[in-house]
Short mmCIF file of C-alpha atoms in Angstrom, two decimals:
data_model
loop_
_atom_site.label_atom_id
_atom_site.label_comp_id
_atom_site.label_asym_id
_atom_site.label_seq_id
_atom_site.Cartn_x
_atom_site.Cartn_y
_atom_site.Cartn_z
CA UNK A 1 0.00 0.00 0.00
CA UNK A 2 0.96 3.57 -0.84
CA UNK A 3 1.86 5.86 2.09
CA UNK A 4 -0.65 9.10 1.71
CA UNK A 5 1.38 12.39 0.85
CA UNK A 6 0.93 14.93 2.50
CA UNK A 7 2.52 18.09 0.35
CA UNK A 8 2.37 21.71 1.77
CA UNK A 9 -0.53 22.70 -0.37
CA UNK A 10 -2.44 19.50 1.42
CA UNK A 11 -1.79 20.94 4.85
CA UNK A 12 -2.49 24.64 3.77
CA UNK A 13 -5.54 23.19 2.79
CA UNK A 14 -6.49 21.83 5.82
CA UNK A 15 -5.80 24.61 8.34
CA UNK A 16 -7.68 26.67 6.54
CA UNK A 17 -10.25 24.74 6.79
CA UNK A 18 -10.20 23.78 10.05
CA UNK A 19 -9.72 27.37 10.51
CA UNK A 20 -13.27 28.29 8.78
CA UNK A 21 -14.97 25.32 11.28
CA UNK A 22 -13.85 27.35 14.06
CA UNK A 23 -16.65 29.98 14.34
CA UNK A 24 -14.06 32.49 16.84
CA UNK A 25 -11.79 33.10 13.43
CA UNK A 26 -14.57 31.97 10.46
CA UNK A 27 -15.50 35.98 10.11
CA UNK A 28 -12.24 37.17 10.11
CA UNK A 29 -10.65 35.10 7.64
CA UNK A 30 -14.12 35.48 5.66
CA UNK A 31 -13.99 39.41 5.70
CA UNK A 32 -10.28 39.50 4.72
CA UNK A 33 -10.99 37.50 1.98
CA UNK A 34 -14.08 39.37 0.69
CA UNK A 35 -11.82 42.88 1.27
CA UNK A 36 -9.71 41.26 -1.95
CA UNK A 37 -12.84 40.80 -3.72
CA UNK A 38 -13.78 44.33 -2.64
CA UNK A 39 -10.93 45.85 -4.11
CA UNK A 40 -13.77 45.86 -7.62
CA UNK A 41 -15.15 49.02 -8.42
CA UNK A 42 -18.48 49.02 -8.98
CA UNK A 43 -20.07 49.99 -12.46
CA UNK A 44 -22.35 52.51 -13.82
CA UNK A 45 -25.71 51.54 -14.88
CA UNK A 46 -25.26 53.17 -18.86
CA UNK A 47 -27.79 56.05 -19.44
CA UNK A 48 -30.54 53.74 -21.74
CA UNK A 49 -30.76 50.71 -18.94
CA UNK A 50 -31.58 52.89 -15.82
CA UNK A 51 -34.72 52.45 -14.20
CA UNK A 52 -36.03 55.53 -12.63
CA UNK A 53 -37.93 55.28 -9.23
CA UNK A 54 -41.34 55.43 -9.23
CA UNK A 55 -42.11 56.99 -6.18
CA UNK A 56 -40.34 58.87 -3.43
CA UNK A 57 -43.13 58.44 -0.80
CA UNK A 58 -43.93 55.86 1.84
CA UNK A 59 -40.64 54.65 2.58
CA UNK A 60 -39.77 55.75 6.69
CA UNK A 61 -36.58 55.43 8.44
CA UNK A 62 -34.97 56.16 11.83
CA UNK A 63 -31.31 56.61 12.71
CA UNK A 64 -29.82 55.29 15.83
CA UNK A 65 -30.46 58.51 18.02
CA UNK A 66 -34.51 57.66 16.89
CA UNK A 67 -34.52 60.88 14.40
CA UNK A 68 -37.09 59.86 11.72
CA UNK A 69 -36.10 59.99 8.43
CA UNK A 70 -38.92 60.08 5.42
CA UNK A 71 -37.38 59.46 2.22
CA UNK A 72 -39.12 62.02 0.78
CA UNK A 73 -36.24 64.38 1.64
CA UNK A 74 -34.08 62.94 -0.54
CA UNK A 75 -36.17 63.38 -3.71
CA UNK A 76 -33.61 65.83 -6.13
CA UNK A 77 -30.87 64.45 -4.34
CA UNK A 78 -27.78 62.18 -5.10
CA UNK A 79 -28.52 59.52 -2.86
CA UNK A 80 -26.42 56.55 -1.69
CA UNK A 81 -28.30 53.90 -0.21
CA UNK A 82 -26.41 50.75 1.29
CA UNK A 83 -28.22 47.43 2.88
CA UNK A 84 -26.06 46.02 5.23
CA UNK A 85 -25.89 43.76 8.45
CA UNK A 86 -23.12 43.71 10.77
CA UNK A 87 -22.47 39.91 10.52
CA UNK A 88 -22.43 40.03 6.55
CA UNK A 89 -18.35 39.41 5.84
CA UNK A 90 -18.70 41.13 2.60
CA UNK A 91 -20.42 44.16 3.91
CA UNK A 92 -17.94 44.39 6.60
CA UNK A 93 -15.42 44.50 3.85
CA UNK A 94 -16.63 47.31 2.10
CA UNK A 95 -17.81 49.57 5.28
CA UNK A 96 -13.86 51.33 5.25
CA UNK A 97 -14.27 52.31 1.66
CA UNK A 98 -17.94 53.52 2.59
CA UNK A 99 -17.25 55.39 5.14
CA UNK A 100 -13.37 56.98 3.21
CA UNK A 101 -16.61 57.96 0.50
CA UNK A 102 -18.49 59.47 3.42
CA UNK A 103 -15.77 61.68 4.43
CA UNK A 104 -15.18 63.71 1.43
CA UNK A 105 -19.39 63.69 0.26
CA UNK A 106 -21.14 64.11 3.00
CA UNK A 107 -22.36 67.37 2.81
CA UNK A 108 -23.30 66.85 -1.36
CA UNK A 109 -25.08 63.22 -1.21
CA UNK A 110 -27.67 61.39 1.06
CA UNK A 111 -26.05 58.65 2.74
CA UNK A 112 -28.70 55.97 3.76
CA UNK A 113 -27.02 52.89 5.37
CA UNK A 114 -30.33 50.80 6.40
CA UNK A 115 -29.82 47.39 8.51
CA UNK A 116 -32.85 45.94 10.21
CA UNK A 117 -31.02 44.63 13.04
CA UNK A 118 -31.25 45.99 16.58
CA UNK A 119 -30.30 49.53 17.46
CA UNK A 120 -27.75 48.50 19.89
CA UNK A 121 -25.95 46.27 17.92
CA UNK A 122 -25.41 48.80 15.36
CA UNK A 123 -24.31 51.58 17.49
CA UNK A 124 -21.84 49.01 18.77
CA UNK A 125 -20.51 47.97 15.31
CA UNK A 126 -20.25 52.05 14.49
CA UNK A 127 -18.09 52.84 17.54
CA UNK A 128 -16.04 49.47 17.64
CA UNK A 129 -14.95 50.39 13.95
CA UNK A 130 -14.98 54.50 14.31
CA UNK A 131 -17.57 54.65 11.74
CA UNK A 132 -18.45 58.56 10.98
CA UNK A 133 -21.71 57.63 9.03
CA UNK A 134 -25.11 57.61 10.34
CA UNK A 135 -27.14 53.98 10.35
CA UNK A 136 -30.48 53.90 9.97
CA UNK A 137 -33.50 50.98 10.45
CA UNK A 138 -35.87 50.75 7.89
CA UNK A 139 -39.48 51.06 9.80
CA UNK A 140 -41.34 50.11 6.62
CA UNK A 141 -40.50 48.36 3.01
CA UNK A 142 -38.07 50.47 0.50
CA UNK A 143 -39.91 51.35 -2.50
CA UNK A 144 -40.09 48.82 -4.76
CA UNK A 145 -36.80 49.24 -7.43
CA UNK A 146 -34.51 49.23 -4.09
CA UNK A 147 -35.95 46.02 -2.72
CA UNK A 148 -33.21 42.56 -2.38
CA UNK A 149 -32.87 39.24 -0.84
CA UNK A 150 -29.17 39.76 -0.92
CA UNK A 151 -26.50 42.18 1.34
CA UNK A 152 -24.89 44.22 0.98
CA UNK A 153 -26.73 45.76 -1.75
CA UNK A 154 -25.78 49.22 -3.05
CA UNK A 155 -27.71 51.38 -5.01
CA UNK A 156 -26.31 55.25 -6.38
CA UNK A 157 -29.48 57.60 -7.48
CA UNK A 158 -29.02 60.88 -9.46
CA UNK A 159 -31.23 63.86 -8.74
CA UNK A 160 -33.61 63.36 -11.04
CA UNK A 161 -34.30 59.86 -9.30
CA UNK A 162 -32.46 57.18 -12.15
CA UNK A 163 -30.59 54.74 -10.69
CA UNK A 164 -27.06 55.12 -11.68
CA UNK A 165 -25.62 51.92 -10.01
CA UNK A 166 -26.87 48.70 -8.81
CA UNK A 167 -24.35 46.70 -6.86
CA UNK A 168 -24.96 43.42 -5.08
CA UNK A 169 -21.60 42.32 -2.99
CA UNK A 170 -18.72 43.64 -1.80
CA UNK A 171 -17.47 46.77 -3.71
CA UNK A 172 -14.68 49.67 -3.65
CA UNK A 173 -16.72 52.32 -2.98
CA UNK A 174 -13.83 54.73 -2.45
CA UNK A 175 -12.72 54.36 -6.17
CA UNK A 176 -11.93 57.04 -8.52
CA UNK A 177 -14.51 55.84 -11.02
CA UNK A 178 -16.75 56.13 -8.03
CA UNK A 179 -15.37 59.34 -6.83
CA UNK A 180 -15.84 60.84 -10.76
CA UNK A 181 -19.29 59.59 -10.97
CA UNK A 182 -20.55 61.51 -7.51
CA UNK A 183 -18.57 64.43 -8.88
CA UNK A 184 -20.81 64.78 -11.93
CA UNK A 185 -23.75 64.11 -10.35
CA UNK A 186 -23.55 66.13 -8.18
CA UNK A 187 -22.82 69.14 -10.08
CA UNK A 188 -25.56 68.15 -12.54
CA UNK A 189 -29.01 69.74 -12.45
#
């Protein structure tokens, strides 16, 4: 009988495996890996495939200090909505680049970062990571073009309510492309 080899690949193999059983480092090694795959910028939706939303009304939100939020405010707005949970490895991944975006836009496009998990375990996740964003809980359902079964899920609306991108996964939100899109929307009409 042959003697099994066991090469270095084999045993790479199999740590990380066992690694990935182990539910204390299963996230981590997750998230690292889906910051690699994160490293994609997203694309633009081109001009004669955009669906525009149908309605601005009837979608309410609150942020974690319980300020409601009607998304009727951000009707002729660049908007940048994100649906996240804070034990999704990919949108864990992305949050840095989100919040880089944040930084430098805040004061030109709606951020809307909408998790339906508990108030308490979001404020948590924002101060653990020195998040500068605001979260917010969706109290009723999105409007109909921004609804998913998958997170994170990123959508990019121009003023005039198209929407520009439509990203499902883990993306580079802090990309030039990115950057150069938000600059042109928001110094459209």
């Amino acid at each position: 009988m042959k003697k099994p080899k066991f090469s270095a690949s084999n045993i790479i193999f199999l740590i990380v495996i066992a690694l990935l059983i182990i539910p204390q480092t299963r996230q981590p090694i997750q998230v690292f890996l889906q910051k690699g795959l994160a490293m994609i910028s997203p694309s633009e939706i081109s001009a004669d495939k955009r669906e525009t939303l149908k309605t601005y009304e009837n979608w309410n939100l609150v942020d974690s200090k319980g300020n409601p939020f009607d998304f009727k405010q951000a009707e002729g707005k660049v908007v940048f909505i994100n649906f996240w949970a804070t034990w999704c490895p990919p949108c864990i991944a992305e949050m840095p680049s989100i919040n880089e975006l944040y930084a430098d836009y805040k004061d030109d496009v709606i951020f809307l970062l909408v998790s339906n998990e508990k108030a308490e375990t979001i404020k948590g996740f924002r101060s653990k990571n020195n998040y500068n964003f605001e979260f917010y809980q969706s109290i009723n359902n999105a409007p109909t073009q921004l609804q998913s079964n998958s997170i994170p899920q990123t959508y990019l609306i121009d003023k005039k309510g198209s929407i520009v991108m439509n990203k499902s996964g883990a993306a580079n939100w802090n990309s030039d492309s990115v950057r150069k899109l938000l600059d042109d929307l928001v110094a459209s009409e």
